[in-house]
Amino acid sequence: MVSRVIPVDPFDLVIFGGTGDLARRKILPGLFRRFCAGQMPKDARIIGAARADMDAAGYRDMVAEAIAEFGGARACEDGTLEEFLDRLDYVSIDARGEKGWQDLAEMVRGDVVRAFYFSVGPSLFGDLAERLNTHGMTDAATRIVVEKPFGRDLASAKALNRDLAAYFDESQIYRIDHYLGKETVQNLMAVRFGNMLFEPLWNSQYVDHIQITVAETVGVGGRGEYYDRSGAMRDMVQNHLMQLLCLIAMEPPSKFDPDAVRDEKLKVIRALDAVEPHHIVRGQYEAGAEGPGYREEAGDPRSRTESYIAMKVGISNWRWAGTPFYLRTGKRLKARSSEITVVFKELNHSIFGEQQDHRNVLSIRLQPNEGITLGVTIKEPGPGGMRLVDVPLDMTFADALGEEGADQTDAYERLIMDVIRGNQTLFMRGDEVEAAWAWTDPIIEGWEARGDVPKTYDSGSEGPVDAVQMLARDTRVWRKVAP
Ligand code: BG6
C-alpha cells in the first residue's frame, strides 16, 4: 500500500510548556516525524514558549535530545533533523506576567495558520487566553489546543470553558483526547459505518453485552502527585474510556463531519444511566516484582485513590436499553492491552440440540497487535456426528495491510496536523466534556461521602477479584487481559 501524505498549509505553532514532559516526549518528536514524512511545509515554524531562560540555539539542542530519546526517527533522511531544527524558535515567557508576550506577538506571522498549544496545567488556560487576546493574537486564524485534564469536575470544566469562550469561538478550540488520535480508535468508526455487516446487529436485540478494557502495565511512577488527585476515574474513564464508549454506542452520524460526529457522541453521554455503587469496583495495586505499591508511589500511605476501576454501565436509549457495557481500566496489570469486545447473544433456537452455548464474539484490539477477531461457530472436522467448535476469523492489521498496518502514526502527530487543517472531528467539544463530568461527578461524590476504600490487587494480575465477581453475578466473564 502506498501512503498518501497531504502537506498541510504553512503554520506557526506555539507550544506553551515547550520544555515540558509532554512536549519532549510526544509533541516535538511527533512534529519531527511529520516533517520527515513530508507533511510539514518547509516554511512552518514551531516556537517553544516556557519560563526557562534559554535562546533559540539552546531550545534546538533540547529538542534534538528529546528527539534522540523519544523520536523514533524512522525513515528520516540524513540532514532532515538539522532542517527541522531550523524551523524552531524559542521565547521565554511568563504566563501570568508580561515578560515575553510582546516578543511572541512579533514572532508569529499574520498570514499563516496560527496554533497555540496549551501544554500546561489547566490553571493557566485562562491567563494564556487573556494574554493572547491582549497582545492581538486571537483573530479568526488562531486555534488553541488544550490538554486534558479539562477540569476535575463539572464546575471546574464549566469555568474553563467560560474562560476560553471569552476570547475564542468554539470552532477555534481543540480539546485533545489522544485516544481519538489512535489509528485503531478511528477504525472503530470505519468498521461500524463502512461495512453493511455489523450495523444491523449493533443493538440490544443481538448484542448481549460489550466490554471495554484499557489495561496498562505501568504504575503511576513519577506522576504520583498528579495521579493521586485524579485516580483512574478522572484520568482514564471520564475521557478515554468515555470516548471509546461513545464511538461504539453512538448512532450513525449523517456524515463524517465534526459536529455530526460530536452531536451523536453527546447523545450517548446524556443517555448514560447513573451507576449504582455495587456496579463499580475500585482497586489499588500492591507492591510486586514490578515495583512499589500504589500508596508508596503516590507518597500517601493512606491514599484512597483508585488505580483500577471496573464498572457496569447502562445506556437508556432505544438501541441499547438492556445491553450492559462493562468498562475497566487499571495500572500495573498483567499486560498492556486495550480491547473492545462485542459479545453477541446466543441463538434463539439451535437446530443442534444440546450444543447451544456458541455465540459470536467480535473483538477489536486497539493496542498492541491492532486488529479484529470475529469468533464464528463451525463444524468440528471429522466424522462422528455434528460437533460444533468456535474458531477465530482473525485479522491483524499488520498482516493484512503490510508495513503500513504496523506503522502506527502516533496519536499526537495526527491530531496536531488536524489542528493545522482545521478539522475538529477528533477533538472534544465543550458540551461533550461537561456532559461527561456531569455523569462522573455523582460517582466520585458518592465514594467521598461513603469513605470508599479501594480493594487491593496484586501487581501483574488482572485486577481485584471483586471485578470478576461483579460479572459473575451477571453470569458473564471478563475477557482475559492478554497482549
Ligand atoms: C493518559 C493518562 O491520558 O493516558 C495516563 O494520563 C495513561 O495515566 C495514558 O497512562 C495511556 O495512554 P496510552 O496511549 O499509553 O494508552
PDB file of N, CA, C and O in Angstrom, residues 21-91:
ATOM      1  N   ASP A  21       7.349  17.886  29.827  1.00  0.00           N
ATOM      2  CA  ASP A  21       7.414  16.458  29.555  1.00  0.00           C
ATOM      3  C   ASP A  21       6.642  16.051  28.289  1.00  0.00           C
ATOM      4  O   ASP A  21       7.156  15.338  27.435  1.00  0.00           O
ATOM      5  N   LEU A  22       5.415  16.551  28.178  1.00  0.00           N
ATOM      6  CA  LEU A  22       4.598  16.175  27.021  1.00  0.00           C
ATOM      7  C   LEU A  22       5.224  16.683  25.727  1.00  0.00           C
ATOM      8  O   LEU A  22       5.260  15.984  24.717  1.00  0.00           O
ATOM      9  N   ALA A  23       5.743  17.921  25.760  1.00  0.00           N
ATOM     10  CA  ALA A  23       6.368  18.489  24.566  1.00  0.00           C
ATOM     11  C   ALA A  23       7.572  17.640  24.161  1.00  0.00           C
ATOM     12  O   ALA A  23       7.765  17.327  22.976  1.00  0.00           O
ATOM     13  N   ARG A  24       8.368  17.230  25.147  1.00  0.00           N
ATOM     14  CA  ARG A  24       9.589  16.492  24.834  1.00  0.00           C
ATOM     15  C   ARG A  24       9.298  15.064  24.401  1.00  0.00           C
ATOM     16  O   ARG A  24       9.934  14.530  23.506  1.00  0.00           O
ATOM     17  N   ARG A  25       8.315  14.452  25.047  1.00  0.00           N
ATOM     18  CA  ARG A  25       8.027  13.048  24.734  1.00  0.00           C
ATOM     19  C   ARG A  25       7.199  12.865  23.477  1.00  0.00           C
ATOM     20  O   ARG A  25       7.419  11.935  22.712  1.00  0.00           O
ATOM     21  N   LYS A  26       6.203  13.740  23.330  1.00  0.00           N
ATOM     22  CA  LYS A  26       5.191  13.467  22.304  1.00  0.00           C
ATOM     23  C   LYS A  26       5.130  14.531  21.211  1.00  0.00           C
ATOM     24  O   LYS A  26       5.175  14.218  20.027  1.00  0.00           O
ATOM     25  N   ILE A  27       4.968  15.799  21.620  1.00  0.00           N
ATOM     26  CA  ILE A  27       4.629  16.822  20.625  1.00  0.00           C
ATOM     27  C   ILE A  27       5.796  17.046  19.655  1.00  0.00           C
ATOM     28  O   ILE A  27       5.626  16.962  18.432  1.00  0.00           O
ATOM     29  N   LEU A  28       6.989  17.309  20.197  1.00  0.00           N
ATOM     30  CA  LEU A  28       8.105  17.650  19.309  1.00  0.00           C
ATOM     31  C   LEU A  28       8.601  16.454  18.487  1.00  0.00           C
ATOM     32  O   LEU A  28       8.748  16.588  17.264  1.00  0.00           O
ATOM     33  N   PRO A  29       8.786  15.270  19.107  1.00  0.00           N
ATOM     34  CA  PRO A  29       9.150  14.126  18.259  1.00  0.00           C
ATOM     35  C   PRO A  29       8.081  13.842  17.194  1.00  0.00           C
ATOM     36  O   PRO A  29       8.392  13.472  16.063  1.00  0.00           O
ATOM     37  N   GLY A  30       6.809  14.036  17.562  1.00  0.00           N
ATOM     38  CA  GLY A  30       5.731  13.799  16.599  1.00  0.00           C
ATOM     39  C   GLY A  30       5.815  14.772  15.431  1.00  0.00           C
ATOM     40  O   GLY A  30       5.652  14.397  14.271  1.00  0.00           O
ATOM     41  N   LEU A  31       6.089  16.032  15.738  1.00  0.00           N
ATOM     42  CA  LEU A  31       6.219  17.025  14.673  1.00  0.00           C
ATOM     43  C   LEU A  31       7.403  16.680  13.772  1.00  0.00           C
ATOM     44  O   LEU A  31       7.337  16.819  12.546  1.00  0.00           O
ATOM     45  N   PHE A  32       8.462  16.208  14.389  1.00  0.00           N
ATOM     46  CA  PHE A  32       9.632  15.822  13.598  1.00  0.00           C
ATOM     47  C   PHE A  32       9.272  14.702  12.621  1.00  0.00           C
ATOM     48  O   PHE A  32       9.640  14.721  11.445  1.00  0.00           O
ATOM     49  N   ARG A  33       8.497  13.733  13.112  1.00  0.00           N
ATOM     50  CA  ARG A  33       8.120  12.622  12.220  1.00  0.00           C
ATOM     51  C   ARG A  33       7.234  13.110  11.077  1.00  0.00           C
ATOM     52  O   ARG A  33       7.339  12.648   9.952  1.00  0.00           O
ATOM     53  N   ARG A  34       6.363  14.072  11.361  1.00  0.00           N
ATOM     54  CA  ARG A  34       5.537  14.637  10.271  1.00  0.00           C
ATOM     55  C   ARG A  34       6.402  15.387   9.269  1.00  0.00           C
ATOM     56  O   ARG A  34       6.139  15.396   8.077  1.00  0.00           O
ATOM     57  N   PHE A  35       7.450  16.019   9.786  1.00  0.00           N
ATOM     58  CA  PHE A  35       8.376  16.730   8.913  1.00  0.00           C
ATOM     59  C   PHE A  35       9.087  15.726   7.997  1.00  0.00           C
ATOM     60  O   PHE A  35       9.174  15.914   6.787  1.00  0.00           O
ATOM     61  N   CYS A  36       9.561  14.632   8.605  1.00  0.00           N
ATOM     62  CA  CYS A  36      10.234  13.584   7.822  1.00  0.00           C
ATOM     63  C   CYS A  36       9.296  13.006   6.764  1.00  0.00           C
ATOM     64  O   CYS A  36       9.706  12.653   5.672  1.00  0.00           O
ATOM     65  N   ALA A  37       8.032  12.883   7.132  1.00  0.00           N
ATOM     66  CA  ALA A  37       7.067  12.280   6.204  1.00  0.00           C
ATOM     67  C   ALA A  37       6.684  13.242   5.081  1.00  0.00           C
ATOM     68  O   ALA A  37       5.952  12.887   4.174  1.00  0.00           O
ATOM     69  N   GLY A  38       7.148  14.479   5.170  1.00  0.00           N
ATOM     70  CA  GLY A  38       6.852  15.457   4.123  1.00  0.00           C
ATOM     71  C   GLY A  38       5.519  16.145   4.319  1.00  0.00           C
ATOM     72  O   GLY A  38       4.989  16.770   3.400  1.00  0.00           O
ATOM     73  N   GLN A  39       4.941  16.039   5.519  1.00  0.00           N
ATOM     74  CA  GLN A  39       3.626  16.656   5.711  1.00  0.00           C
ATOM     75  C   GLN A  39       3.726  18.105   6.183  1.00  0.00           C
ATOM     76  O   GLN A  39       2.789  18.882   6.023  1.00  0.00           O
ATOM     77  N   MET A  40       4.862  18.432   6.787  1.00  0.00           N
ATOM     78  CA  MET A  40       5.022  19.797   7.304  1.00  0.00           C
ATOM     79  C   MET A  40       5.670  20.644   6.239  1.00  0.00           C
ATOM     80  O   MET A  40       6.738  20.305   5.753  1.00  0.00           O
ATOM     81  N   PRO A  41       5.035  21.722   5.848  1.00  0.00           N
ATOM     82  CA  PRO A  41       5.662  22.550   4.826  1.00  0.00           C
ATOM     83  C   PRO A  41       6.980  23.140   5.325  1.00  0.00           C
ATOM     84  O   PRO A  41       7.161  23.325   6.526  1.00  0.00           O
ATOM     85  N   LYS A  42       7.854  23.436   4.400  1.00  0.00           N
ATOM     86  CA  LYS A  42       9.189  23.918   4.793  1.00  0.00           C
ATOM     87  C   LYS A  42       9.118  25.241   5.551  1.00  0.00           C
ATOM     88  O   LYS A  42       9.996  25.565   6.334  1.00  0.00           O
ATOM     89  N   ASP A  43       8.086  26.032   5.253  1.00  0.00           N
ATOM     90  CA  ASP A  43       8.042  27.329   5.949  1.00  0.00           C
ATOM     91  C   ASP A  43       7.160  27.296   7.200  1.00  0.00           C
ATOM     92  O   ASP A  43       6.748  28.323   7.713  1.00  0.00           O
ATOM     93  N   ALA A  44       6.900  26.091   7.699  1.00  0.00           N
ATOM     94  CA  ALA A  44       6.207  26.006   9.001  1.00  0.00           C
ATOM     95  C   ALA A  44       7.202  26.381  10.088  1.00  0.00           C
ATOM     96  O   ALA A  44       8.403  26.183   9.936  1.00  0.00           O
ATOM     97  N   ARG A  45       6.673  26.937  11.178  1.00  0.00           N
ATOM     98  CA  ARG A  45       7.575  27.260  12.286  1.00  0.00           C
ATOM     99  C   ARG A  45       6.996  26.797  13.604  1.00  0.00           C
ATOM    100  O   ARG A  45       5.783  26.824  13.827  1.00  0.00           O
ATOM    101  N   ILE A  46       7.872  26.393  14.489  1.00  0.00           N
ATOM    102  CA  ILE A  46       7.449  25.948  15.818  1.00  0.00           C
ATOM    103  C   ILE A  46       8.168  26.804  16.837  1.00  0.00           C
ATOM    104  O   ILE A  46       9.398  26.937  16.787  1.00  0.00           O
ATOM    105  N   ILE A  47       7.403  27.404  17.721  1.00  0.00           N
ATOM    106  CA  ILE A  47       8.006  28.288  18.713  1.00  0.00           C
ATOM    107  C   ILE A  47       7.750  27.710  20.103  1.00  0.00           C
ATOM    108  O   ILE A  47       6.595  27.570  20.529  1.00  0.00           O
ATOM    109  N   GLY A  48       8.808  27.348  20.781  1.00  0.00           N
ATOM    110  CA  GLY A  48       8.665  26.878  22.165  1.00  0.00           C
ATOM    111  C   GLY A  48       8.506  28.098  23.059  1.00  0.00           C
ATOM    112  O   GLY A  48       9.189  29.108  22.875  1.00  0.00           O
ATOM    113  N   ALA A  49       7.586  28.015  24.007  1.00  0.00           N
ATOM    114  CA  ALA A  49       7.401  29.122  24.946  1.00  0.00           C
ATOM    115  C   ALA A  49       7.329  28.524  26.340  1.00  0.00           C
ATOM    116  O   ALA A  49       6.516  27.639  26.599  1.00  0.00           O
ATOM    117  N   ALA A  50       8.213  28.983  27.205  1.00  0.00           N
ATOM    118  CA  ALA A  50       8.224  28.452  28.574  1.00  0.00           C
ATOM    119  C   ALA A  50       8.940  29.456  29.464  1.00  0.00           C
ATOM    120  O   ALA A  50       9.443  30.471  28.992  1.00  0.00           O
ATOM    121  N   ARG A  51       8.922  29.137  30.753  1.00  0.00           N
ATOM    122  CA  ARG A  51       9.501  30.079  31.711  1.00  0.00           C
ATOM    123  C   ARG A  51      11.019  30.166  31.612  1.00  0.00           C
ATOM    124  O   ARG A  51      11.601  31.223  31.785  1.00  0.00           O
ATOM    125  N   ALA A  52      11.658  29.039  31.311  1.00  0.00           N
ATOM    126  CA  ALA A  52      13.125  28.972  31.369  1.00  0.00           C
ATOM    127  C   ALA A  52      13.789  30.010  30.481  1.00  0.00           C
ATOM    128  O   ALA A  52      13.306  30.289  29.376  1.00  0.00           O
ATOM    129  N   ASP A  53      14.870  30.582  30.981  1.00  0.00           N
ATOM    130  CA  ASP A  53      15.669  31.492  30.156  1.00  0.00           C
ATOM    131  C   ASP A  53      16.525  30.644  29.233  1.00  0.00           C
ATOM    132  O   ASP A  53      17.320  29.839  29.683  1.00  0.00           O
ATOM    133  N   MET A  54      16.328  30.843  27.974  1.00  0.00           N
ATOM    134  CA  MET A  54      17.037  30.000  27.002  1.00  0.00           C
ATOM    135  C   MET A  54      16.983  30.747  25.678  1.00  0.00           C
ATOM    136  O   MET A  54      16.052  31.528  25.449  1.00  0.00           O
ATOM    137  N   ASP A  55      17.967  30.545  24.798  1.00  0.00           N
ATOM    138  CA  ASP A  55      17.816  31.149  23.478  1.00  0.00           C
ATOM    139  C   ASP A  55      17.400  30.054  22.482  1.00  0.00           C
ATOM    140  O   ASP A  55      17.293  28.880  22.854  1.00  0.00           O
ATOM    141  N   ALA A  56      17.209  30.466  21.234  1.00  0.00           N
ATOM    142  CA  ALA A  56      16.712  29.506  20.234  1.00  0.00           C
ATOM    143  C   ALA A  56      17.696  28.351  20.079  1.00  0.00           C
ATOM    144  O   ALA A  56      17.290  27.191  19.935  1.00  0.00           O
ATOM    145  N   ALA A  57      19.005  28.668  20.160  1.00  0.00           N
ATOM    146  CA  ALA A  57      20.005  27.598  19.974  1.00  0.00           C
ATOM    147  C   ALA A  57      19.885  26.574  21.109  1.00  0.00           C
ATOM    148  O   ALA A  57      19.941  25.356  20.867  1.00  0.00           O
ATOM    149  N   GLY A  58      19.694  27.075  22.329  1.00  0.00           N
ATOM    150  CA  GLY A  58      19.552  26.176  23.477  1.00  0.00           C
ATOM    151  C   GLY A  58      18.305  25.306  23.320  1.00  0.00           C
ATOM    152  O   GLY A  58      18.314  24.114  23.638  1.00  0.00           O
ATOM    153  N   TYR A  59      17.237  25.898  22.818  1.00  0.00           N
ATOM    154  CA  TYR A  59      15.992  25.145  22.635  1.00  0.00           C
ATOM    155  C   TYR A  59      16.191  24.051  21.586  1.00  0.00           C
ATOM    156  O   TYR A  59      15.751  22.916  21.760  1.00  0.00           O
ATOM    157  N   ARG A  60      16.887  24.412  20.506  1.00  0.00           N
ATOM    158  CA  ARG A  60      17.126  23.413  19.449  1.00  0.00           C
ATOM    159  C   ARG A  60      17.912  22.230  20.015  1.00  0.00           C
ATOM    160  O   ARG A  60      17.620  21.077  19.688  1.00  0.00           O
ATOM    161  N   ASP A  61      18.889  22.530  20.873  1.00  0.00           N
ATOM    162  CA  ASP A  61      19.661  21.425  21.471  1.00  0.00           C
ATOM    163  C   ASP A  61      18.756  20.535  22.315  1.00  0.00           C
ATOM    164  O   ASP A  61      18.827  19.314  22.264  1.00  0.00           O
ATOM    165  N   MET A  62      17.864  21.197  23.086  1.00  0.00           N
ATOM    166  CA  MET A  62      16.965  20.424  23.937  1.00  0.00           C
ATOM    167  C   MET A  62      16.042  19.530  23.088  1.00  0.00           C
ATOM    168  O   MET A  62      15.812  18.367  23.401  1.00  0.00           O
ATOM    169  N   VAL A  63      15.552  20.115  22.000  1.00  0.00           N
ATOM    170  CA  VAL A  63      14.635  19.356  21.135  1.00  0.00           C
ATOM    171  C   VAL A  63      15.382  18.209  20.443  1.00  0.00           C
ATOM    172  O   VAL A  63      14.856  17.091  20.329  1.00  0.00           O
ATOM    173  N   ALA A  64      16.622  18.465  20.034  1.00  0.00           N
ATOM    174  CA  ALA A  64      17.402  17.396  19.385  1.00  0.00           C
ATOM    175  C   ALA A  64      17.572  16.229  20.354  1.00  0.00           C
ATOM    176  O   ALA A  64      17.434  15.058  19.973  1.00  0.00           O
ATOM    177  N   GLU A  65      17.815  16.559  21.614  1.00  0.00           N
ATOM    178  CA  GLU A  65      17.967  15.491  22.614  1.00  0.00           C
ATOM    179  C   GLU A  65      16.654  14.735  22.806  1.00  0.00           C
ATOM    180  O   GLU A  65      16.629  13.513  22.915  1.00  0.00           O
ATOM    181  N   ALA A  66      15.560  15.503  22.863  1.00  0.00           N
ATOM    182  CA  ALA A  66      14.250  14.855  23.050  1.00  0.00           C
ATOM    183  C   ALA A  66      13.955  13.922  21.880  1.00  0.00           C
ATOM    184  O   ALA A  66      13.439  12.811  22.072  1.00  0.00           O
ATOM    185  N   ILE A  67      14.296  14.357  20.682  1.00  0.00           N
ATOM    186  CA  ILE A  67      14.027  13.507  19.509  1.00  0.00           C
ATOM    187  C   ILE A  67      14.905  12.252  19.557  1.00  0.00           C
ATOM    188  O   ILE A  67      14.442  11.152  19.256  1.00  0.00           O
ATOM    189  N   ALA A  68      16.161  12.442  20.011  1.00  0.00           N
ATOM    190  CA  ALA A  68      17.044  11.265  20.107  1.00  0.00           C
ATOM    191  C   ALA A  68      16.467  10.279  21.122  1.00  0.00           C
ATOM    192  O   ALA A  68      16.493   9.065  20.914  1.00  0.00           O
ATOM    193  N   GLU A  69      15.898  10.811  22.207  1.00  0.00           N
ATOM    194  CA  GLU A  69      15.396   9.924  23.255  1.00  0.00           C
ATOM    195  C   GLU A  69      14.032   9.312  22.917  1.00  0.00           C
ATOM    196  O   GLU A  69      13.794   8.137  23.132  1.00  0.00           O
ATOM    197  N   PHE A  70      13.142  10.151  22.393  1.00  0.00           N
ATOM    198  CA  PHE A  70      11.751   9.676  22.223  1.00  0.00           C
ATOM    199  C   PHE A  70      11.302   9.648  20.760  1.00  0.00           C
ATOM    200  O   PHE A  70      10.136   9.388  20.483  1.00  0.00           O
ATOM    201  N   GLY A  71      12.245   9.957  19.847  1.00  0.00           N
ATOM    202  CA  GLY A  71      11.822  10.335  18.495  1.00  0.00           C
ATOM    203  C   GLY A  71      11.355   9.248  17.586  1.00  0.00           C
ATOM    204  O   GLY A  71      10.459   9.422  16.791  1.00  0.00           O
ATOM    205  N   GLY A  72      11.970   8.074  17.657  1.00  0.00           N
ATOM    206  CA  GLY A  72      11.621   7.068  16.664  1.00  0.00           C
ATOM    207  C   GLY A  72      11.791   7.656  15.281  1.00  0.00           C
ATOM    208  O   GLY A  72      10.845   7.782  14.520  1.00  0.00           O
ATOM    209  N   ALA A  73      13.032   8.082  14.975  1.00  0.00           N
ATOM    210  CA  ALA A  73      13.249   8.827  13.731  1.00  0.00           C
ATOM    211  C   ALA A  73      13.196   7.912  12.519  1.00  0.00           C
ATOM    212  O   ALA A  73      14.107   7.853  11.720  1.00  0.00           O
ATOM    213  N   ARG A  74      12.065   7.201  12.382  1.00  0.00           N
ATOM    214  CA  ARG A  74      12.016   6.247  11.292  1.00  0.00           C
ATOM    215  C   ARG A  74      11.989   6.975   9.953  1.00  0.00           C
ATOM    216  O   ARG A  74      11.427   8.030   9.816  1.00  0.00           O
ATOM    217  N   ALA A  75      12.639   6.311   8.998  1.00  0.00           N
ATOM    218  CA  ALA A  75      12.613   6.771   7.613  1.00  0.00           C
ATOM    219  C   ALA A  75      12.966   8.240   7.439  1.00  0.00           C
ATOM    220  O   ALA A  75      12.391   8.917   6.603  1.00  0.00           O
ATOM    221  N   CYS A  76      13.869   8.712   8.261  1.00  0.00           N
ATOM    222  CA  CYS A  76      14.285  10.096   8.072  1.00  0.00           C
ATOM    223  C   CYS A  76      15.629  10.136   7.363  1.00  0.00           C
ATOM    224  O   CYS A  76      16.541   9.414   7.724  1.00  0.00           O
ATOM    225  N   GLU A  77      15.707  11.011   6.367  1.00  0.00           N
ATOM    226  CA  GLU A  77      16.976  11.077   5.636  1.00  0.00           C
ATOM    227  C   GLU A  77      18.001  11.866   6.422  1.00  0.00           C
ATOM    228  O   GLU A  77      17.650  12.687   7.263  1.00  0.00           O
ATOM    229  N   ASP A  78      19.251  11.630   6.102  1.00  0.00           N
ATOM    230  CA  ASP A  78      20.313  12.403   6.755  1.00  0.00           C
ATOM    231  C   ASP A  78      20.078  13.880   6.514  1.00  0.00           C
ATOM    232  O   ASP A  78      19.651  14.283   5.441  1.00  0.00           O
ATOM    233  N   GLY A  79      20.355  14.653   7.495  1.00  0.00           N
ATOM    234  CA  GLY A  79      20.234  16.103   7.320  1.00  0.00           C
ATOM    235  C   GLY A  79      18.851  16.621   7.648  1.00  0.00           C
ATOM    236  O   GLY A  79      18.649  17.824   7.816  1.00  0.00           O
ATOM    237  N   THR A  80      17.865  15.720   7.751  1.00  0.00           N
ATOM    238  CA  THR A  80      16.494  16.176   7.999  1.00  0.00           C
ATOM    239  C   THR A  80      16.358  16.809   9.377  1.00  0.00           C
ATOM    240  O   THR A  80      15.621  17.774   9.554  1.00  0.00           O
ATOM    241  N   LEU A  81      17.094  16.239  10.344  1.00  0.00           N
ATOM    242  CA  LEU A  81      16.972  16.783  11.697  1.00  0.00           C
ATOM    243  C   LEU A  81      17.409  18.252  11.719  1.00  0.00           C
ATOM    244  O   LEU A  81      16.717  19.097  12.294  1.00  0.00           O
ATOM    245  N   GLU A  82      18.516  18.553  11.081  1.00  0.00           N
ATOM    246  CA  GLU A  82      19.002  19.945  11.072  1.00  0.00           C
ATOM    247  C   GLU A  82      17.965  20.854  10.408  1.00  0.00           C
ATOM    248  O   GLU A  82      17.686  21.946  10.872  1.00  0.00           O
ATOM    249  N   GLU A  83      17.405  20.354   9.310  1.00  0.00           N
ATOM    250  CA  GLU A  83      16.385  21.162   8.610  1.00  0.00           C
ATOM    251  C   GLU A  83      15.188  21.426   9.521  1.00  0.00           C
ATOM    252  O   GLU A  83      14.626  22.511   9.554  1.00  0.00           O
ATOM    253  N   PHE A  84      14.805  20.384  10.261  1.00  0.00           N
ATOM    254  CA  PHE A  84      13.668  20.528  11.177  1.00  0.00           C
ATOM    255  C   PHE A  84      14.024  21.528  12.280  1.00  0.00           C
ATOM    256  O   PHE A  84      13.236  22.427  12.599  1.00  0.00           O
ATOM    257  N   LEU A  85      15.193  21.378  12.839  1.00  0.00           N
ATOM    258  CA  LEU A  85      15.581  22.256  13.953  1.00  0.00           C
ATOM    259  C   LEU A  85      15.615  23.722  13.513  1.00  0.00           C
ATOM    260  O   LEU A  85      15.341  24.631  14.294  1.00  0.00           O
ATOM    261  N   ASP A  86      15.929  23.941  12.249  1.00  0.00           N
ATOM    262  CA  ASP A  86      15.919  25.323  11.722  1.00  0.00           C
ATOM    263  C   ASP A  86      14.538  25.964  11.816  1.00  0.00           C
ATOM    264  O   ASP A  86      14.403  27.172  11.747  1.00  0.00           O
ATOM    265  N   ARG A  87      13.513  25.146  11.883  1.00  0.00           N
ATOM    266  CA  ARG A  87      12.138  25.680  11.948  1.00  0.00           C
ATOM    267  C   ARG A  87      11.783  26.143  13.363  1.00  0.00           C
ATOM    268  O   ARG A  87      10.716  26.625  13.619  1.00  0.00           O
ATOM    269  N   LEU A  88      12.679  25.872  14.323  1.00  0.00           N
ATOM    270  CA  LEU A  88      12.342  26.101  15.732  1.00  0.00           C
ATOM    271  C   LEU A  88      12.818  27.451  16.246  1.00  0.00           C
ATOM    272  O   LEU A  88      13.863  27.938  15.859  1.00  0.00           O
ATOM    273  N   ASP A  89      12.047  28.006  17.111  1.00  0.00           N
ATOM    274  CA  ASP A  89      12.429  29.240  17.800  1.00  0.00           C
ATOM    275  C   ASP A  89      11.988  29.113  19.247  1.00  0.00           C
ATOM    276  O   ASP A  89      11.282  28.158  19.605  1.00  0.00           O
ATOM    277  N   TYR A  90      12.342  30.080  20.057  1.00  0.00           N
ATOM    278  CA  TYR A  90      12.008  29.973  21.478  1.00  0.00           C
ATOM    279  C   TYR A  90      11.759  31.357  22.058  1.00  0.00           C
ATOM    280  O   TYR A  90      12.409  32.330  21.670  1.00  0.00           O
ATOM    281  N   VAL A  91      10.810  31.431  22.964  1.00  0.00           N
ATOM    282  CA  VAL A  91      10.609  32.678  23.703  1.00  0.00           C
ATOM    283  C   VAL A  91      10.411  32.338  25.188  1.00  0.00           C
ATOM    284  O   VAL A  91       9.662  31.415  25.528  1.00  0.00           O
TER     285      VAL A  91
END
